[in-house]
CSV table of C-alpha atoms and ligand atoms in Angstrom, one decimal:
chain,number,residue,atom,x,y,z
A,1,MET,CA,4.2,6.8,28.1
A,2,ASN,CA,3.1,3.7,26.3
A,3,TRP,CA,5.0,3.9,22.5
A,4,ARG,CA,2.6,1.5,21.4
A,5,LYS,CA,-1.0,3.0,21.7
A,6,LEU,CA,1.0,6.3,20.1
A,7,PHE,CA,2.8,4.4,17.7
A,8,VAL,CA,0.5,2.3,16.2
A,9,PRO,CA,-2.1,4.7,15.0
A,10,VAL,CA,0.5,6.8,13.9
A,11,ALA,CA,2.6,4.6,11.9
A,12,PHE,CA,-1.1,2.8,10.5
A,13,MET,CA,-2.1,6.7,9.5
A,14,TRP,CA,1.2,7.2,7.9
A,15,LEU,CA,1.5,4.0,5.9
A,16,THR,CA,-2.6,4.5,4.9
A,17,LEU,CA,-1.9,8.2,3.8
A,18,VAL,CA,1.1,8.1,2.3
A,19,SER,CA,0.1,5.4,0.0
A,20,ILE,CA,-3.3,7.3,-1.1
A,21,SER,CA,-1.1,10.1,-2.2
A,22,ALA,CA,1.7,8.1,-3.6
A,23,GLN,CA,-1.2,6.7,-5.8
A,24,THR,CA,-2.8,9.5,-6.8
A,25,GLN,CA,-0.8,12.3,-5.7
A,26,THR,CA,-3.5,14.7,-4.1
A,27,GLN,CA,-3.0,16.2,-1.3
A,28,LYS,CA,-6.7,16.2,0.1
A,29,PRO,CA,-6.0,13.7,2.9
A,30,PHE,CA,-3.6,15.6,4.4
A,31,ASP,CA,-6.2,17.9,5.4
A,32,ASP,CA,-6.3,16.3,8.7
A,33,TRP,CA,-2.6,16.7,9.2
A,34,ASN,CA,-3.2,20.8,8.0
A,35,GLN,CA,-5.5,22.3,10.8
A,36,PRO,CA,-4.3,25.3,12.9
A,37,PHE,CA,-2.9,25.1,16.1
A,38,LYS,CA,-2.1,27.6,18.9
A,39,PRO,CA,1.5,28.1,18.7
A,40,PHE,CA,3.4,28.3,22.2
A,41,ARG,CA,6.9,28.1,23.3
A,42,ILE,CA,8.4,24.8,24.5
A,43,ILE,CA,11.4,25.4,26.0
A,44,GLY,CA,14.1,28.5,25.8
A,45,ASN,CA,14.0,30.2,23.0
A,46,ILE,CA,12.1,27.1,20.9
A,47,TYR,CA,8.8,27.7,20.0
A,48,TYR,CA,6.2,24.9,18.0
A,49,VAL,CA,5.0,27.1,14.8
A,50,GLY,CA,3.6,24.0,13.2
A,51,THR,CA,-0.2,22.7,12.1
A,52,ASN,CA,-2.0,20.3,14.4
A,53,ASN,CA,0.1,17.6,13.0
A,54,LEU,CA,3.3,18.9,10.9
A,55,ALA,CA,5.8,20.3,13.2
A,56,CYS,CA,7.8,23.2,12.4
A,57,PHE,CA,10.4,24.8,15.3
A,58,LEU,CA,10.8,28.6,15.5
A,59,ILE,CA,14.1,29.1,17.2
A,60,THR,CA,15.0,32.8,18.0
A,61,SER,CA,17.5,35.1,19.1
A,62,PRO,CA,18.8,38.8,18.6
A,63,ALA,CA,20.6,38.0,15.6
A,64,GLY,CA,17.5,36.3,13.9
A,65,TYR,CA,16.0,32.9,14.0
A,66,VAL,CA,15.7,29.7,12.7
A,67,LEU,CA,12.7,27.7,10.9
A,68,ILE,CA,12.9,23.9,11.0
A,69,ASP,CA,10.5,22.5,8.3
A,70,THR,CA,7.8,24.2,6.5
A,71,ALA,CA,4.8,21.8,6.3
A,72,MET,CA,2.9,21.6,2.9
A,73,GLN,CA,2.5,24.5,0.6
A,74,GLU,CA,-1.1,25.0,2.1
A,75,SER,CA,0.4,25.3,5.7
A,76,ALA,CA,1.8,28.2,4.7
A,77,PRO,CA,-0.8,31.0,6.0
A,78,ILE,CA,-1.0,28.7,9.6
A,79,ILE,CA,2.6,28.7,9.5
A,80,ARG,CA,3.0,32.2,9.2
A,81,ALA,CA,0.5,33.2,11.2
A,82,ASN,CA,1.7,31.4,14.3
A,83,ILE,CA,5.2,33.1,14.1
A,84,GLU,CA,3.5,36.7,13.7
A,85,SER,CA,1.0,35.8,16.5
A,86,LEU,CA,3.6,34.9,19.1
A,87,GLY,CA,5.1,38.6,17.9
A,88,TYR,CA,8.0,37.5,15.6
A,89,LYS,CA,8.4,39.2,12.1
A,90,LEU,CA,8.7,36.9,9.5
A,91,LYS,CA,11.7,38.9,7.7
A,92,TYR,CA,13.8,37.9,10.8
A,93,VAL,CA,13.7,33.8,9.3
A,94,ARG,CA,17.3,33.8,8.4
A,95,LEU,CA,18.2,30.2,8.1
A,96,ILE,CA,15.6,27.6,7.0
A,97,LEU,CA,16.4,23.6,7.7
A,98,SER,CA,14.7,20.4,7.3
A,99,SER,CA,13.8,17.2,9.0
A,100,HIS,CA,13.7,15.2,5.6
A,101,ALA,CA,12.9,16.2,2.0
A,102,HIS,CA,9.1,15.0,1.8
A,103,PHE,CA,6.4,17.3,0.9
A,104,ASP,CA,4.6,17.3,4.1
A,105,HIS,CA,7.9,18.8,5.9
A,106,VAL,CA,9.3,21.0,2.9
A,107,ALA,CA,6.8,21.8,0.4
A,108,GLY,CA,6.5,25.3,2.1
A,109,HIS,CA,10.3,25.9,1.8
A,110,ALA,CA,10.0,27.8,-1.5
A,111,ASP,CA,7.2,30.4,-0.7
A,112,MET,CA,8.6,30.6,3.1
A,113,LYS,CA,12.1,31.6,1.3
A,114,ALA,CA,10.6,34.1,-0.8
A,115,ALA,CA,8.6,35.6,1.9
A,116,THR,CA,11.8,36.0,4.4
A,117,GLY,CA,15.0,36.1,2.0
A,118,ALA,CA,16.2,33.5,4.5
A,119,GLN,CA,18.7,30.9,3.2
A,120,VAL,CA,18.3,27.3,3.4
A,121,VAL,CA,19.9,24.9,4.3
A,122,ALA,CA,20.1,21.1,3.7
A,123,SER,CA,22.1,17.5,3.7
A,124,ALA,CA,23.3,17.1,0.1
A,125,ALA,CA,21.1,14.2,-0.2
A,126,ASP,CA,17.9,16.0,0.4
A,127,ALA,CA,19.0,19.5,-1.5
A,128,LEU,CA,18.8,17.4,-4.6
A,129,ALA,CA,15.3,16.5,-3.6
A,130,LEU,CA,14.6,20.2,-2.8
A,131,GLU,CA,16.2,21.3,-5.9
A,132,SER,CA,14.4,19.4,-7.9
A,133,GLY,CA,10.8,19.7,-6.3
A,134,GLY,CA,10.8,16.4,-4.8
A,135,ALA,CA,11.7,14.5,-8.1
A,136,LYS,CA,14.8,13.4,-7.5
A,137,GLY,CA,16.2,10.9,-5.1
A,138,PHE,CA,15.7,7.7,-2.8
A,139,HIS,CA,12.1,7.2,-3.2
A,140,PRO,CA,10.4,10.7,-3.9
A,141,ILE,CA,7.0,11.2,-2.3
A,142,GLY,CA,5.1,13.9,-3.2
A,143,SER,CA,6.3,17.0,-5.5
A,144,TYR,CA,6.1,20.8,-4.4
A,145,LYS,CA,7.8,24.0,-5.4
A,146,PRO,CA,11.9,23.5,-6.0
A,147,VAL,CA,13.7,25.5,-3.7
A,148,LYS,CA,17.6,26.4,-4.4
A,149,VAL,CA,19.9,25.4,-1.1
A,150,ASP,CA,21.8,27.9,0.1
A,151,ARG,CA,24.3,25.6,1.9
A,152,ILE,CA,24.6,21.8,2.4
A,153,ILE,CA,25.6,20.7,5.6
A,154,LYS,CA,27.9,17.1,6.7
A,155,ASP,CA,27.2,14.7,9.5
A,156,GLY,CA,28.2,16.8,12.8
A,157,GLU,CA,28.3,20.2,11.1
A,158,ILE,CA,27.4,23.1,13.3
A,159,VAL,CA,24.7,25.5,11.7
A,160,ARG,CA,25.3,29.0,14.1
A,161,LEU,CA,23.3,31.9,13.9
A,162,GLY,CA,24.0,34.5,16.7
A,163,SER,CA,23.8,32.7,20.0
A,164,ILE,CA,21.9,29.4,18.3
A,165,ALA,CA,24.0,26.6,17.4
A,166,LEU,CA,22.3,23.8,15.8
A,167,LYS,CA,24.1,20.7,15.2
A,168,ALA,CA,22.9,18.1,11.8
A,169,HIS,CA,23.2,14.3,12.6
A,170,LEU,CA,22.6,12.5,9.0
A,171,THR,CA,20.4,9.6,10.1
A,172,PRO,CA,19.6,8.4,6.6
A,173,GLY,CA,17.0,5.3,6.2
A,174,HIS,CA,13.4,7.4,5.9
A,175,THR,CA,14.9,9.3,3.1
A,176,GLU,CA,18.9,9.4,2.3
A,177,GLY,CA,19.2,12.9,3.5
A,178,ASN,CA,17.4,12.3,6.7
A,179,THR,CA,18.7,14.6,9.5
A,180,ALA,CA,18.2,15.2,13.1
A,181,TRP,CA,19.1,18.5,14.6
A,182,SER,CA,20.2,19.2,18.5
A,183,MET,CA,21.0,22.1,20.5
A,184,THR,CA,21.3,23.1,23.9
A,185,VAL,CA,19.2,25.8,25.3
A,186,GLU,CA,18.3,27.0,28.7
A,187,GLU,CA,15.4,27.5,31.2
A,188,ASN,CA,15.6,28.7,34.4
A,189,GLY,CA,19.3,27.9,35.1
A,190,LYS,CA,19.2,25.0,33.7
A,191,LYS,CA,20.5,23.4,30.7
A,192,TYR,CA,19.0,20.7,28.6
A,193,GLU,CA,20.0,18.9,25.3
A,194,VAL,CA,17.0,19.3,22.8
A,195,LEU,CA,16.7,16.5,19.7
A,196,PHE,CA,14.6,17.6,17.3
A,197,ALA,CA,14.5,13.5,16.2
A,198,PRO,CA,14.2,12.4,12.7
A,199,SER,CA,11.1,10.0,11.1
A,200,MET,CA,12.8,6.8,11.2
A,201,SER,CA,9.8,4.9,9.4
A,202,ILE,CA,10.2,2.7,6.4
A,203,ASN,CA,8.0,4.0,3.5
A,204,PRO,CA,5.3,1.4,2.2
A,205,GLY,CA,7.0,-0.7,-0.4
A,206,VAL,CA,10.3,0.2,0.4
A,207,LYS,CA,12.4,-3.0,0.8
A,208,MET,CA,15.4,-3.7,3.4
A,209,VAL,CA,16.5,-7.0,1.6
A,210,ASN,CA,17.7,-6.4,-2.4
A,211,ASN,CA,16.5,-2.8,-2.7
A,212,PRO,CA,17.9,-2.4,-6.5
A,213,THR,CA,18.0,1.5,-6.0
A,214,TRP,CA,19.5,1.6,-2.7
A,215,PRO,CA,21.7,-1.4,-1.8
A,216,THR,CA,22.4,-0.9,1.5
A,217,ILE,CA,19.5,0.9,2.9
A,218,ALA,CA,19.2,-2.0,5.9
A,219,ASP,CA,22.7,-1.1,6.9
A,220,ALA,CA,22.3,2.9,6.6
A,221,TYR,CA,18.9,2.6,9.2
A,222,ALA,CA,20.9,0.4,11.4
A,223,ARG,CA,23.7,3.0,11.8
A,224,SER,CA,21.1,5.6,11.9
A,225,PHE,CA,19.4,3.8,15.0
A,226,GLN,CA,22.8,3.7,16.7
A,227,LYS,CA,23.7,7.2,16.2
A,228,LEU,CA,20.3,8.3,17.6
A,229,LYS,CA,20.7,5.6,20.7
A,230,SER,CA,23.9,7.8,21.4
A,231,LEU,CA,22.6,11.1,21.3
A,232,PRO,CA,22.1,13.0,24.5
A,233,CYS,CA,18.1,14.0,24.5
A,234,ASP,CA,16.3,15.4,27.2
A,235,VAL,CA,14.0,17.6,25.2
A,236,PHE,CA,12.1,15.6,23.0
A,237,LEU,CA,10.4,17.0,19.4
A,238,GLY,CA,9.9,15.4,15.9
A,239,PRO,CA,8.8,16.1,12.6
A,240,HIS,CA,5.2,14.8,13.3
A,241,ALA,CA,3.5,16.2,16.4
A,242,PRO,CA,2.1,13.0,17.4
A,243,PHE,CA,5.8,11.3,17.3
A,244,PHE,CA,5.9,13.3,20.7
A,245,ASP,CA,2.8,13.3,22.0
A,246,MET,CA,2.5,16.9,21.7
A,247,GLU,CA,-1.4,17.5,22.1
A,248,ALA,CA,-1.2,15.7,25.6
A,249,LYS,CA,1.6,17.3,26.6
A,250,VAL,CA,0.5,20.6,25.7
A,251,ALA,CA,-2.5,19.8,28.0
A,252,ARG,CA,-0.5,18.7,30.4
A,253,MET,CA,1.6,21.9,30.5
A,254,LYS,CA,-1.3,24.1,30.9
A,255,ALA,CA,-3.0,21.9,33.7
A,256,ASP,CA,0.8,22.4,35.7
A,257,PRO,CA,2.7,25.7,34.1
A,258,LYS,CA,5.5,24.9,36.2
A,259,ALA,CA,5.8,21.4,34.4
A,260,ASN,CA,7.6,21.1,31.0
A,261,PRO,CA,6.7,17.4,29.8
A,262,PHE,CA,8.5,18.1,26.7
A,263,ILE,CA,11.8,17.0,29.1
A,264,ASP,CA,10.9,13.5,28.2
A,265,PRO,CA,14.2,11.1,27.6
A,266,GLU,CA,12.2,8.4,28.2
A,267,GLY,CA,9.8,9.4,25.4
A,268,PHE,CA,12.8,9.9,23.1
A,269,ARG,CA,13.8,6.1,23.9
A,270,ASN,CA,10.7,4.8,23.6
A,271,TYR,CA,10.6,6.8,20.0
A,272,ILE,CA,13.3,4.7,18.7
A,273,ALA,CA,12.6,1.5,20.2
A,274,GLY,CA,9.4,1.8,18.4
A,275,PHE,CA,10.9,2.5,15.0
A,276,GLU,CA,13.6,0.1,15.6
A,277,LYS,CA,11.2,-2.8,16.5
A,278,GLY,CA,9.4,-2.0,13.2
A,279,TYR,CA,12.6,-2.2,10.9
A,280,ASN,CA,13.7,-5.6,12.6
A,281,ASP,CA,10.1,-6.9,12.0
A,282,GLN,CA,10.4,-6.1,8.4
A,283,LEU,CA,14.2,-7.4,8.4
A,284,GLN,CA,13.2,-10.8,9.5
A,285,LYS,CA,10.2,-11.1,7.5
A,286,GLU,CA,12.1,-10.1,4.0
A,287,ARG,CA,14.9,-12.6,5.0
A,288,SER,CA,12.7,-15.1,5.7
A,289,GLY,CA,10.9,-14.5,2.5
A,290,LYS,CA,7.5,-14.6,4.1
B,1,ZN,ZN1,8.7,11.5,5.4
């Protein structure tokens, strides 16, 4: 897959829409990201239950389910219907995790917590944003209903629910508490490393050099890129569906039910390389004073 084809339009759309949102605090332009999408099993016990753009993942076990991300508050009816149409009951969602505390991934947390009684798990830095409804923390984007975080996770910590074991990899940059999650899944007697990759984009207006609110942000990004490149990844997933070419992969899966295009280590490497190039380009530009 050619990442340039995918990455450039996605990055452009993201920059445009986020700057609109930051200026007006309206979420209307995000309607395009909030269209229903038929939920499906990705691999093993992992299901896609998000919208057409905002990825949410349900991981099931006899002990209950883990939900990664809840999208926007307006997405709640879509996410709930998706979970139920797969035959899973909302009340068995026990844990709600996040990719990062921007409104398009976590604004649905408060209502989902109320509907399920699930515990919310987050990194310390993202917890600050979640508990303040997006007001606190570095470069907040969007406001949402505050939600109490029940458990703070550290880098390398494992969150368990029954047979599910998800490892947190803190990858600060996009937000201070930005988190990648990994787990092992079994399919047809084979084991695969699944990576819920984080967003590594630089938000509009955020400076890498002489950033007064986060002086070490450039180093944080650099370390996060190094960490991500060291993580094993067979199954590549991410917080926005276009990041991992979701719709095209679903079409390929339908055409050949034996294939699983979500097993895509190369797609992951290209994804990280695309963001790292964006980071290096910006760093160079800022350092040369252009
Ligand atoms: Zn974000």
